[in-house]
Short mmCIF file of C-alpha atoms in Angstrom, two decimals:
data_model
loop_
_atom_site.label_atom_id
_atom_site.label_comp_id
_atom_site.label_asym_id
_atom_site.label_seq_id
_atom_site.Cartn_x
_atom_site.Cartn_y
_atom_site.Cartn_z
CA MET A 1 11.55 12.81 -29.79
CA ARG A 2 11.50 16.84 -29.90
CA GLY A 3 10.15 19.01 -32.24
CA LEU A 4 12.04 21.86 -34.19
CA SER A 5 11.65 24.60 -31.54
CA ALA A 6 13.77 22.49 -29.24
CA VAL A 7 16.85 22.87 -31.42
CA LYS A 8 17.51 26.28 -29.56
CA TYR A 9 18.57 24.50 -26.73
CA PHE A 10 21.46 23.18 -28.43
CA ASN A 11 22.70 26.12 -30.56
CA ARG A 12 25.67 26.94 -27.97
CA SER A 13 26.66 23.33 -27.94
CA LEU A 14 26.50 23.06 -31.65
CA VAL A 15 28.26 26.28 -32.78
CA LEU A 16 31.10 25.37 -30.07
CA GLY A 17 31.41 21.92 -31.45
CA CYS A 18 31.82 23.21 -35.11
CA SER A 19 34.40 25.79 -33.68
CA LEU A 20 36.90 23.92 -31.46
CA LEU A 21 37.20 20.72 -33.68
CA ALA A 22 38.88 19.84 -37.08
CA LEU A 23 35.65 18.77 -38.83
CA SER A 24 35.00 17.74 -42.28
CA ALA A 25 31.44 18.57 -42.01
CA CYS A 26 29.26 20.19 -39.33
CA GLY A 27 26.24 21.75 -41.16
CA PRO A 28 22.40 21.34 -40.39
CA ASP A 29 22.33 18.07 -42.29
CA ASP A 30 25.49 16.22 -41.28
CA VAL A 31 26.91 14.41 -38.23
CA ALA A 32 30.56 16.08 -38.23
CA SER A 33 33.63 13.43 -38.61
CA PRO A 34 35.50 12.73 -35.58
CA GLY A 35 37.63 15.28 -33.88
CA ASN A 36 41.43 15.27 -33.01
CA SER A 37 42.93 12.31 -33.86
CA SER A 38 46.54 13.06 -33.00
CA GLY A 39 48.35 11.30 -30.08
CA VAL A 40 48.92 14.53 -28.05
CA THR A 41 48.31 14.62 -24.32
CA VAL A 42 44.71 15.85 -23.59
CA ASN A 43 44.60 18.18 -20.14
CA ILE A 44 41.65 19.50 -19.42
CA SER A 45 41.31 22.92 -17.22
CA THR A 46 38.54 22.76 -14.63
CA PRO A 47 37.22 26.53 -14.64
CA THR A 48 34.12 26.75 -11.86
CA PRO A 49 31.00 26.06 -13.74
CA SER A 50 27.75 27.85 -13.16
CA PRO A 51 26.20 26.14 -10.96
CA THR A 52 28.87 25.03 -9.16
CA PRO A 53 29.15 21.11 -9.53
CA THR A 54 28.61 18.72 -6.32
CA PRO A 55 32.16 18.62 -4.63
CA THR A 56 33.82 15.36 -5.25
CA GLY A 57 36.56 15.06 -3.01
CA PRO A 58 40.15 15.20 -3.45
CA ALA A 59 41.66 13.37 -6.63
CA THR A 60 42.61 9.85 -5.92
CA VAL A 61 43.26 8.03 -9.44
CA THR A 62 46.73 8.07 -11.09
CA PRO A 63 46.84 6.87 -15.01
CA ALA A 64 47.38 3.44 -16.17
CA GLY A 65 50.83 3.05 -18.01
CA THR A 66 49.33 1.83 -21.16
CA CYS A 67 46.08 0.80 -23.30
CA PRO A 68 45.57 -3.17 -22.76
CA THR A 69 45.57 -5.19 -25.86
CA ILE A 70 42.25 -6.40 -27.50
CA ALA A 71 41.44 -8.98 -30.03
CA ASP A 72 40.60 -6.39 -32.94
CA PRO A 73 44.11 -6.35 -34.63
CA GLN A 74 43.40 -2.49 -35.07
CA GLY A 75 43.82 -2.19 -31.44
CA LEU A 76 43.04 1.05 -29.05
CA THR A 77 44.83 4.22 -29.62
CA ASP A 78 46.55 5.88 -26.72
CA LYS A 79 45.53 9.32 -26.69
CA GLY A 80 47.51 10.28 -23.73
CA THR A 81 46.01 11.46 -20.07
CA ILE A 82 42.86 13.48 -19.31
CA SER A 83 42.80 14.92 -16.14
CA GLY A 84 39.60 15.90 -13.74
CA PRO A 85 38.57 16.34 -9.75
CA THR A 86 38.81 12.51 -9.40
CA GLY A 87 42.31 12.07 -10.70
CA THR A 88 44.16 11.67 -14.06
CA TYR A 89 43.50 8.61 -16.46
CA ARG A 90 44.91 6.71 -19.44
CA VAL A 91 42.86 7.36 -22.49
CA CYS A 92 42.67 4.65 -24.68
CA GLU A 93 40.46 5.45 -28.05
CA LEU A 94 38.33 2.63 -29.77
CA PRO A 95 38.66 2.35 -33.53
CA ARG A 96 36.09 3.68 -35.79
CA THR A 97 34.44 0.21 -36.70
CA MET A 98 35.19 -2.81 -34.30
CA LYS A 99 35.78 -5.71 -37.10
CA VAL A 100 36.63 -8.27 -34.42
CA SER A 101 35.08 -9.30 -31.49
CA SER A 102 36.79 -7.60 -28.31
CA THR A 103 36.52 -7.26 -24.75
CA LEU A 104 37.53 -4.06 -22.95
CA PRO A 105 38.65 -4.92 -19.66
CA LYS A 106 38.46 -2.70 -16.42
CA VAL A 107 42.05 -1.28 -15.80
CA ALA A 108 42.53 1.06 -12.74
CA GLY A 109 43.41 4.58 -14.08
CA LEU A 110 42.21 4.15 -17.81
CA LEU A 111 39.08 5.33 -19.65
CA TYR A 112 37.86 4.33 -23.01
CA SER A 113 36.82 6.90 -25.45
CA LEU A 114 34.59 7.52 -28.43
CA ASN A 115 35.91 9.74 -31.11
CA GLY A 116 32.87 10.16 -33.54
CA ARG A 117 30.48 7.56 -34.57
CA VAL A 118 31.94 3.97 -33.56
CA ASP A 119 30.46 0.81 -35.13
CA VAL A 120 30.26 -2.42 -33.48
CA GLY A 121 30.56 -4.56 -36.75
CA CYS A 122 29.14 -4.00 -40.01
CA ASP A 123 25.39 -3.92 -41.13
CA GLY A 124 24.29 -7.16 -42.40
CA GLY A 125 21.12 -5.71 -43.87
CA PHE A 126 17.36 -6.73 -43.37
CA SER A 127 18.36 -10.77 -42.83
CA ALA A 128 21.88 -12.47 -42.66
CA PRO A 129 23.43 -12.38 -45.87
CA THR A 130 24.30 -15.83 -47.40
CA THR A 131 26.58 -16.81 -50.51
CA GLY A 132 23.48 -16.88 -52.47
CA ALA A 133 21.88 -13.37 -51.34
CA PRO A 134 25.04 -11.44 -50.38
CA TYR A 135 24.62 -7.80 -48.69
CA THR A 136 26.25 -4.77 -49.45
CA SER A 137 26.94 -3.16 -46.13
CA THR A 138 26.48 0.61 -46.05
CA THR A 139 28.77 0.68 -42.74
CA VAL A 140 31.83 2.90 -43.41
CA GLY A 141 35.08 1.06 -43.45
CA CYS A 142 33.30 -2.38 -43.85
CA SER A 143 34.33 -4.86 -47.28
CA THR A 144 31.46 -5.81 -49.34
CA PRO A 145 29.44 -7.70 -50.17
CA LEU A 146 28.94 -9.72 -47.13
CA THR A 147 28.09 -13.39 -47.62
CA LYS A 148 27.30 -13.66 -43.87
CA ASP A 149 26.82 -11.53 -40.56
CA THR A 150 30.04 -10.01 -39.32
CA ASN A 151 29.02 -11.35 -35.54
CA VAL A 152 31.08 -9.22 -33.96
CA THR A 153 30.54 -8.85 -30.02
CA LEU A 154 31.87 -5.97 -27.63
CA THR A 155 31.95 -7.07 -24.71
CA ILE A 156 32.56 -4.47 -21.86
CA ALA A 157 33.67 -5.68 -18.29
CA PRO A 158 32.01 -4.36 -15.01
CA GLY A 159 33.27 -1.02 -13.95
CA VAL A 160 34.68 0.17 -17.13
CA ILE A 161 34.00 4.20 -17.77
CA LEU A 162 33.63 5.13 -21.65
CA PHE A 163 33.43 8.83 -22.84
CA GLY A 164 32.21 10.41 -25.96
CA ASN A 165 35.53 12.74 -27.09
CA THR A 166 32.96 15.00 -29.44
CA GLY A 167 29.40 16.04 -29.24
CA GLN A 168 29.02 13.61 -32.37
CA SER A 169 30.51 10.68 -30.81
CA TRP A 170 28.01 7.78 -30.51
CA LEU A 171 28.06 3.81 -30.43
CA ALA A 172 26.23 1.74 -33.00
CA VAL A 173 25.65 -1.57 -32.24
CA ASN A 174 24.66 -2.74 -36.02
CA ARG A 175 22.30 -5.59 -37.20
CA GLY A 176 24.06 -9.06 -37.27
CA ASN A 177 26.26 -7.60 -33.98
CA LYS A 178 26.30 -7.57 -30.41
CA ILE A 179 26.81 -5.54 -27.34
CA MET A 180 27.68 -7.32 -23.89
CA ALA A 181 27.48 -4.50 -21.28
CA GLU A 182 27.16 -6.24 -18.39
CA GLY A 183 27.90 -4.74 -15.11
CA THR A 184 27.31 -5.32 -11.55
CA ALA A 185 25.29 -3.65 -8.26
CA THR A 186 28.87 -2.64 -7.05
CA ALA A 187 30.36 -1.82 -10.62
CA PRO A 188 28.32 -0.32 -13.04
CA ILE A 189 29.51 0.39 -16.42
CA VAL A 190 29.25 4.10 -17.54
CA PHE A 191 28.97 5.85 -20.48
CA THR A 192 29.30 9.46 -20.20
CA SER A 193 30.91 13.10 -21.80
CA LYS A 194 34.41 14.43 -21.57
CA ASP A 195 33.07 17.50 -19.81
CA ASN A 196 31.70 14.88 -17.12
CA VAL A 197 35.23 13.43 -16.56
CA GLY A 198 36.75 17.11 -16.51
CA GLY A 199 34.31 17.87 -13.44
CA LEU A 200 32.34 20.33 -15.95
CA ASN A 201 29.22 19.36 -15.20
CA SER A 202 26.44 20.63 -12.88
CA ASP A 203 23.01 19.24 -12.31
CA ASN A 204 21.53 21.11 -15.52
CA SER A 205 24.13 19.75 -17.83
CA ILE A 206 22.72 17.94 -21.04
CA GLY A 207 23.43 17.15 -24.41
CA GLN A 208 27.49 16.57 -24.40
CA TRP A 209 27.81 13.66 -26.57
CA GLY A 210 25.33 11.45 -28.81
CA GLY A 211 24.48 8.08 -26.79
CA VAL A 212 24.06 4.11 -27.50
CA VAL A 213 22.02 3.01 -30.54
CA LEU A 214 21.09 -0.79 -30.77
CA LEU A 215 20.10 -1.38 -34.53
CA GLY A 216 18.18 -4.66 -35.14
CA ARG A 217 16.05 -6.76 -37.13
CA GLY A 218 12.48 -6.80 -35.47
CA LYS A 219 9.37 -5.67 -37.15
CA ILE A 220 9.02 -1.89 -37.59
CA THR A 221 6.78 0.70 -39.39
CA ASP A 222 7.10 4.27 -40.70
CA CYS A 223 9.71 3.11 -43.33
CA ASN A 224 12.38 4.91 -45.14
CA TYR A 225 12.89 2.10 -47.25
CA GLY A 226 10.73 -0.72 -48.49
CA SER A 227 7.00 -0.92 -46.96
CA VAL A 228 5.02 -2.40 -44.64
CA ALA A 229 2.88 -4.15 -47.10
CA SER A 230 5.52 -5.74 -48.57
CA GLY A 231 7.03 -6.76 -45.58
CA THR A 232 10.52 -4.62 -46.48
CA CYS A 233 10.06 -2.01 -44.09
CA GLU A 234 13.70 -0.64 -42.93
CA ARG A 235 14.56 3.36 -41.34
CA ASP A 236 17.75 5.01 -41.01
CA THR A 237 18.92 6.31 -37.77
CA GLU A 238 17.70 9.97 -37.17
CA GLY A 239 20.46 12.45 -37.96
CA ALA A 240 23.18 10.18 -39.12
CA VAL A 241 25.18 11.28 -42.19
CA ASP A 242 26.30 7.66 -42.86
CA LYS A 243 23.42 5.23 -43.08
CA ALA A 244 22.58 3.10 -39.79
CA ILE A 245 19.84 1.33 -41.12
CA PHE A 246 17.48 -1.05 -38.90
CA GLY A 247 14.40 -3.19 -39.33
CA GLY A 248 13.72 -6.56 -40.57
CA ASN A 249 11.41 -9.50 -39.83
CA ASP A 250 13.17 -11.22 -36.89
CA ASP A 251 11.18 -10.35 -33.62
CA ASN A 252 13.31 -12.63 -31.73
CA ASP A 253 16.61 -10.59 -33.01
CA ASN A 254 19.40 -10.35 -30.42
CA SER A 255 21.29 -7.52 -29.77
CA GLY A 256 23.28 -8.28 -26.62
CA VAL A 257 22.83 -7.32 -23.03
CA ILE A 258 22.79 -3.76 -21.33
CA LYS A 259 22.66 -4.43 -17.53
CA TYR A 260 23.72 -2.14 -14.58
CA VAL A 261 24.41 0.58 -17.15
CA GLN A 262 24.37 4.20 -16.65
CA ILE A 263 24.40 6.42 -19.68
CA ARG A 264 24.71 10.19 -18.69
CA TYR A 265 24.56 13.71 -20.31
CA SER A 266 23.66 12.43 -23.94
CA GLY A 267 21.75 13.59 -26.79
CA PHE A 268 24.04 16.09 -28.71
CA VAL A 269 22.12 17.70 -31.73
CA LEU A 270 23.56 15.28 -34.79
CA SER A 271 21.80 17.45 -37.06
CA ALA A 272 18.88 19.88 -37.46
CA ASP A 273 15.95 18.66 -35.09
CA LYS A 274 17.62 15.27 -34.48
CA GLU A 275 19.12 14.16 -31.67
CA LEU A 276 20.00 10.62 -29.93
CA GLN A 277 18.68 9.57 -26.67
CA SER A 278 20.58 7.92 -23.93
CA LEU A 279 19.66 4.63 -25.46
CA THR A 280 17.71 4.28 -28.78
CA ASN A 281 16.17 0.83 -29.48
CA GLU A 282 15.90 0.56 -33.33
CA GLY A 283 14.43 -2.52 -34.65
CA VAL A 284 15.28 -4.37 -31.21
CA GLY A 285 14.16 -7.86 -30.77
CA SER A 286 13.08 -9.99 -27.70
CA GLY A 287 16.41 -12.01 -27.33
CA THR A 288 18.00 -8.51 -26.05
CA VAL A 289 18.11 -8.26 -22.38
CA ILE A 290 17.72 -4.62 -21.14
CA ASP A 291 18.05 -4.80 -17.42
CA TYR A 292 19.10 -2.07 -14.63
CA LEU A 293 19.50 0.75 -17.00
CA GLN A 294 19.77 4.51 -15.93
CA SER A 295 19.56 7.62 -18.37
CA HIS A 296 20.71 10.68 -16.80
CA ASN A 297 20.49 14.32 -18.22
CA SER A 298 19.70 13.36 -21.84
CA SER A 299 18.90 16.26 -23.91
CA ASP A 300 16.16 14.27 -25.74
CA ASP A 301 14.33 11.37 -24.45
CA GLY A 302 15.53 8.56 -21.62
CA SER A 303 15.12 6.12 -24.16
CA GLU A 304 13.43 5.84 -27.78
CA THR A 305 12.05 2.68 -28.98
CA PHE A 306 11.56 2.64 -32.84
CA GLY A 307 9.73 -0.64 -33.60
CA GLY A 308 11.22 -4.23 -32.22
CA ASP A 309 9.74 -6.49 -29.61
CA LEU A 310 11.59 -6.30 -26.22
CA GLY A 311 11.35 -5.86 -22.37
CA MET A 312 13.04 -3.27 -20.24
CA SER A 313 13.10 -3.79 -16.42
CA HIS A 314 14.45 -1.83 -13.52
CA TYR A 315 14.71 1.38 -15.82
CA ILE A 316 15.51 4.57 -14.22
CA VAL A 317 15.38 8.24 -16.34
CA THR A 318 16.68 11.21 -14.38
CA GLY A 319 16.37 14.72 -15.86
CA ALA A 320 15.19 13.80 -19.46
CA ASP A 321 14.96 17.30 -21.33
CA ASP A 322 12.27 15.60 -23.37
CA ASP A 323 10.40 12.50 -22.73
CA SER A 324 11.40 9.63 -20.10
CA LEU A 325 10.07 6.94 -22.30
CA ASP A 326 9.32 7.53 -26.12
CA VAL A 327 7.79 4.41 -28.01
CA ASP A 328 6.69 4.69 -31.94
CA ALA A 329 7.22 2.94 -35.13
CA GLY A 330 5.09 -0.25 -33.96
CA ALA A 331 7.35 -1.08 -31.23
CA ARG A 332 5.94 -3.74 -29.05
CA LEU A 333 7.42 -2.79 -25.71
CA ARG A 334 7.31 -4.04 -22.19
CA VAL A 335 8.62 -2.14 -18.99
CA GLN A 336 8.64 -3.15 -15.39
CA HIS A 337 9.85 -1.32 -12.40
CA ALA A 338 10.57 2.47 -13.63
CA LEU A 339 11.25 5.25 -12.25
CA LEU A 340 10.52 8.27 -14.46
CA LEU A 341 11.98 11.16 -12.45
CA GLN A 342 12.05 15.04 -14.01
CA ARG A 343 14.11 17.66 -13.19
CA PRO A 344 12.35 20.46 -11.41
CA GLY A 345 10.91 22.80 -14.18
CA GLN A 346 12.48 20.91 -17.28
CA GLY A 347 11.59 18.04 -19.57
CA ASP A 348 8.47 17.18 -21.59
CA THR A 349 6.50 14.12 -20.81
CA PHE A 350 6.85 10.76 -18.75
CA MET A 351 5.65 8.79 -21.76
CA GLU A 352 4.89 9.89 -25.48
CA ILE A 353 3.70 6.98 -27.42
CA ASP A 354 2.70 6.80 -30.86
CA SER A 355 3.17 6.35 -34.61
CA ASN A 356 1.65 9.64 -35.33
CA GLY A 357 0.43 9.71 -38.96
CA LYS A 358 1.02 6.05 -39.54
CA GLU A 359 -2.35 4.82 -38.38
CA ASP A 360 -2.67 1.97 -40.56
CA ASP A 361 0.39 0.66 -40.61
CA THR A 362 1.34 -2.89 -38.93
CA PRO A 363 1.95 -3.61 -36.42
CA ARG A 364 0.49 -1.13 -34.03
CA THR A 365 2.94 0.36 -31.49
CA ARG A 366 1.97 -1.49 -28.36
CA LEU A 367 3.15 -0.72 -24.60
CA VAL A 368 2.58 -2.25 -21.44
CA VAL A 369 4.29 -0.27 -18.31
CA ALA A 370 3.88 -2.06 -14.77
CA ASN A 371 5.04 -0.70 -11.45
CA PHE A 372 6.23 2.71 -12.44
CA THR A 373 6.64 5.82 -10.39
CA ALA A 374 6.64 8.86 -12.74
CA VAL A 375 7.40 12.58 -10.64
CA GLN A 376 7.37 15.81 -11.96
CA PRO A 377 7.53 18.40 -9.20
CA GLN A 378 7.23 21.54 -11.48
CA ALA A 379 5.42 22.33 -14.61
CA SER A 380 7.83 22.81 -17.43
CA ALA A 381 8.13 25.61 -20.45
CA GLN A 382 8.92 22.47 -22.70
CA ASN A 383 5.60 20.83 -21.73
CA ASP A 384 3.30 23.79 -21.60
CA GLY A 385 4.95 25.76 -24.65
CA SER A 386 5.73 23.46 -27.82
CA GLY A 387 5.36 20.45 -25.80
CA ASP A 388 2.80 17.70 -25.36
CA LEU A 389 0.72 19.92 -22.80
CA ALA A 390 0.48 17.13 -20.09
CA ALA A 391 2.28 14.79 -17.98
CA THR A 392 1.84 11.60 -20.54
CA MET A 393 0.56 11.66 -24.24
CA PHE A 394 -0.91 8.90 -26.17
CA ARG A 395 -1.66 9.29 -29.75
CA GLY A 396 -1.70 7.72 -33.28
CA ASN A 397 -1.28 4.09 -34.17
CA SER A 398 -0.55 2.94 -30.32
CA ASP A 399 -2.43 1.12 -27.75
CA THR A 400 -0.99 1.56 -24.09
CA THR A 401 -1.89 -0.68 -20.94
CA LEU A 402 -0.55 1.22 -17.73
CA VAL A 403 -0.56 -1.31 -14.45
CA ASP A 404 0.15 -0.90 -10.94
CA GLY A 405 1.42 2.85 -11.34
CA VAL A 406 2.08 6.27 -9.84
CA ILE A 407 2.08 9.56 -11.67
CA TYR A 408 2.45 12.51 -9.87
CA ALA A 409 2.52 15.89 -11.52
CA PRO A 410 0.53 18.40 -9.10
CA ASN A 411 0.82 21.15 -11.41
CA ASN A 412 0.03 19.53 -14.51
CA GLU A 413 -2.59 17.87 -16.64
CA CYS A 414 -1.95 13.98 -15.97
CA ILE A 415 -2.96 12.36 -19.58
CA ARG A 416 -3.42 13.78 -22.95
CA MET A 417 -4.68 11.47 -25.79
CA ASN A 418 -4.69 12.93 -29.35
CA GLY A 419 -7.29 10.82 -31.64
CA SER A 420 -6.46 10.42 -35.34
CA GLY A 421 -6.95 7.56 -38.01
CA THR A 422 -9.70 4.80 -38.24
CA THR A 423 -8.73 3.43 -35.34
CA PRO A 424 -6.92 6.08 -32.92
CA ALA A 425 -5.16 5.35 -29.78
CA THR A 426 -6.42 3.45 -27.09
CA LEU A 427 -5.71 3.44 -23.20
CA LYS A 428 -6.26 1.16 -20.68
CA ALA A 429 -5.26 1.28 -16.80
CA PHE A 430 -5.06 -0.59 -13.79
CA SER A 431 -4.24 0.02 -10.41
CA VAL A 432 -3.00 3.48 -11.55
CA VAL A 433 -2.97 6.63 -9.19
CA LEU A 434 -2.82 10.18 -10.40
CA THR A 435 -2.17 13.43 -8.42
CA CYS A 436 -2.55 16.31 -11.05
CA ASN A 437 -4.15 19.85 -11.43
CA SER A 438 -7.61 20.20 -11.39
CA THR A 439 -8.18 19.94 -15.58
CA LYS A 440 -6.55 16.38 -15.20
CA TYR A 441 -7.31 15.36 -18.87
CA ILE A 442 -6.64 17.05 -22.48
CA GLY A 443 -8.55 15.57 -25.63
CA THR A 444 -7.39 16.69 -28.97
CA GLY A 445 -8.15 15.42 -32.50
CA SER A 446 -11.08 13.32 -32.64
CA PHE A 447 -10.93 12.93 -28.42
CA THR A 448 -12.73 15.24 -26.09
CA ALA A 449 -11.40 15.58 -22.32
CA ALA A 450 -14.21 13.43 -21.55
CA ASN A 451 -13.24 10.30 -23.51
CA VAL A 452 -9.85 10.54 -21.82
CA ALA A 453 -11.25 10.39 -18.48
CA THR A 454 -13.56 7.75 -19.66
CA ALA A 455 -10.50 5.74 -20.98
CA PHE A 456 -8.64 6.03 -17.72
CA GLY A 457 -11.46 4.85 -15.84
CA SER A 458 -11.03 6.49 -12.30
CA GLY A 459 -13.06 4.44 -9.73
CA SER A 460 -12.96 1.31 -11.82
CA ASN A 461 -9.94 -1.22 -11.79
CA ASN A 462 -8.36 0.08 -9.05
CA ASN A 463 -7.65 3.38 -10.59
CA ASN A 464 -8.04 6.77 -8.68
CA ASP A 465 -7.28 10.49 -10.56
CA SER A 466 -7.47 12.20 -7.28
CA LEU A 467 -5.01 10.38 -4.88
CA THR A 468 -3.71 12.42 -2.05
CA SER A 469 0.16 11.58 -2.47
CA THR A 470 1.88 10.38 0.76
CA LEU A 471 5.25 9.45 -1.46
CA THR A 472 8.45 9.95 0.55
CA SER A 473 11.78 10.51 -0.38
CA LEU A 474 10.61 11.80 -3.55
CA PHE A 475 9.38 8.45 -5.10
CA VAL A 476 8.90 5.64 -2.38
CA ASN A 477 5.07 4.52 -1.50
CA GLY A 478 3.35 6.17 1.70
CA ALA A 479 0.31 4.76 3.14
CA ASN A 480 -2.02 6.18 0.64
CA GLU A 481 0.04 4.55 -2.50
CA ASP A 482 0.64 1.23 -0.24
CA GLY A 483 -3.19 1.07 0.20
CA VAL A 484 -4.18 0.79 -3.37
CA ALA A 485 -4.94 -3.02 -4.49
CA VAL A 486 -2.61 -4.46 -6.84
CA THR A 487 -3.37 -5.55 -10.29
CA ASP A 488 -1.55 -8.73 -11.15
CA ALA A 489 0.90 -7.41 -14.05
CA ALA A 490 1.76 -10.95 -15.37
CA THR A 491 -2.04 -10.97 -16.44
CA TYR A 492 -0.52 -8.69 -19.45
CA ASN A 493 2.56 -10.79 -20.64
CA PHE A 494 2.38 -11.43 -24.58
CA ALA A 495 4.63 -13.42 -26.62
CA PRO A 496 7.54 -13.67 -27.40
CA LEU A 497 8.33 -12.78 -23.58
CA SER A 498 5.56 -14.52 -22.22
CA THR A 499 6.86 -14.50 -18.55
CA PHE A 500 8.40 -11.20 -18.48
CA PHE A 501 6.07 -9.42 -15.79
CA THR A 502 6.36 -10.68 -12.39
CA THR A 503 3.49 -10.34 -9.70
CA PRO A 504 3.86 -7.32 -7.49
CA THR A 505 2.82 -6.97 -3.84
CA HIS A 506 2.21 -2.98 -4.25
CA ILE A 507 1.83 -0.43 -6.83
CA GLY A 508 4.62 1.78 -7.70
CA ALA A 509 7.99 1.34 -8.24
CA ALA A 510 9.45 1.82 -4.71
CA TYR A 511 7.87 0.20 -1.63
CA SER A 512 8.39 -1.45 1.65
CA GLY A 513 10.56 -4.30 0.59
CA ASN A 514 11.54 -2.99 -2.73
CA THR A 515 13.71 -0.15 -2.39
CA SER A 516 17.06 -1.40 -2.72
CA TRP A 517 17.25 -2.55 -6.54
CA TYR A 518 17.89 1.41 -7.37
CA SER A 519 20.73 2.06 -4.81
CA GLY A 520 24.54 1.61 -5.42
CA TRP A 521 24.59 0.92 -9.15
CA THR A 522 23.18 4.31 -9.98
CA CYS A 523 24.58 8.08 -9.84
CA ASN A 524 23.10 10.56 -7.51
CA SER A 525 21.68 14.23 -8.11
CA SER A 526 20.17 16.87 -5.79
CA TYR A 527 16.88 16.42 -7.51
CA ALA A 528 17.31 12.57 -7.47
CA PRO A 529 18.89 10.95 -4.52
CA LEU A 530 18.99 7.30 -5.50
CA GLY A 531 21.45 5.90 -3.17
CA GLY A 532 23.89 5.59 -5.90
CA GLY A 533 27.52 4.94 -5.73
CA SER A 534 28.66 8.39 -6.77
CA ALA A 535 27.30 11.77 -7.88
CA CYS A 536 26.37 12.25 -11.46
CA THR A 537 28.84 15.26 -12.00
CA SER A 538 31.54 12.84 -10.85
CA LEU A 539 32.88 9.49 -11.73
CA PRO A 540 33.15 6.21 -9.63
CA THR A 541 36.84 5.93 -8.69
CA THR A 542 36.71 2.04 -7.44
#
């Protein structure tokens, strides 16, 4: 999550979005209404951007004849066609609120569009409503009061591509509903922007639509409604003009599946100082599966997890303009097999972990990250100026454990901790190696740099804060990384996902025998060649 100063990066996009679209509202506190709703054909011209995007080859795609029929009787709206370097596609627009479980099939020459906020089902409240305890849903377009969850599931077939038609477009999977977005290693699901379809993007394009938001009933802190003490804590999604509320008392809640999915160019400014991430987890429970996810060029975080209790594996962030992994509001998060790769000279931290200013709330934010490789090739103005001042930031009401990791930030301090509250943030590290500038550590608040160095513990628990990096191909272990003794990540499993972490053979995310998991289903950029199926500036065509 970025501060107010970061809004300057989006002024141009926000003004453009307000001036070109027919909007009912576009002010500092509002998310604009959906844009063009006519049935005219949309043809994007493709002037040469600066810098010029990666060549994508000749156009090969021809448009499908019509939109498929889905189970929701509202159906899909045929919006004509859209053209770009890879060809011409039929555009099928999702309804404002999905009210019946439906499947979006893969159809050659067809893209699905989000025109403004799209809700999956109606918000069912803190707990599932009943006839004895009905709930008045705040989701636009829903008949209330509800006497049971709407239980809508949006299923997305492998290989499907969806794009945000406006900057303010985003997908909200409400409490009591699910998304089943399960791609494959050869047919990932792609969420992206209209500019990406039109061939307008470069490796520095960011913030062109909202993103994907999962809203669950897991326990949270930092309440907007209710209180931690009374067990009624709820929050609203930052920036949403229409309420998108999350939180509850069910840490086993299930928001569905996100697997083999790319989310590109997200993070449009919804209102002043409020952007979404590629993936925003809000009170998401342990029944949810998030595996093989790539966030690419988010203008805010790769993902931000507000409360809840969940795991993410095979997690890749390329080019986030703020934090690659942001965890707060009482989240209990486990991550294994993570590549955090910044654009040269851009982005803030690899990890920002906190519940800053809420040090007495429970549950405390708890993060365990295992088998990660984080690469920051250059220092950045976002980090050095108004940002977190180091490659990682741990503060507030949080407890973090780093296991079997590589942090490569040769031009930056590696770890900053800020101490506040009666029980300040804690950090433990096991088999973690750092390549940093000579300062290495920053302590602020009640912490000194010496306190931070002690918390990391170089020379104990197989930790080393002065590793000479031998990484190859940007992020693959060399001899020095492979020579570090491994700590069994499975030691750090905790309920309810008591078998989440597996035992690795080496530290880091990529090493001999473990270099295929990130290829095929990802997209490539000049600064992060992952061996993916297409350039991020282009679209998959199969």
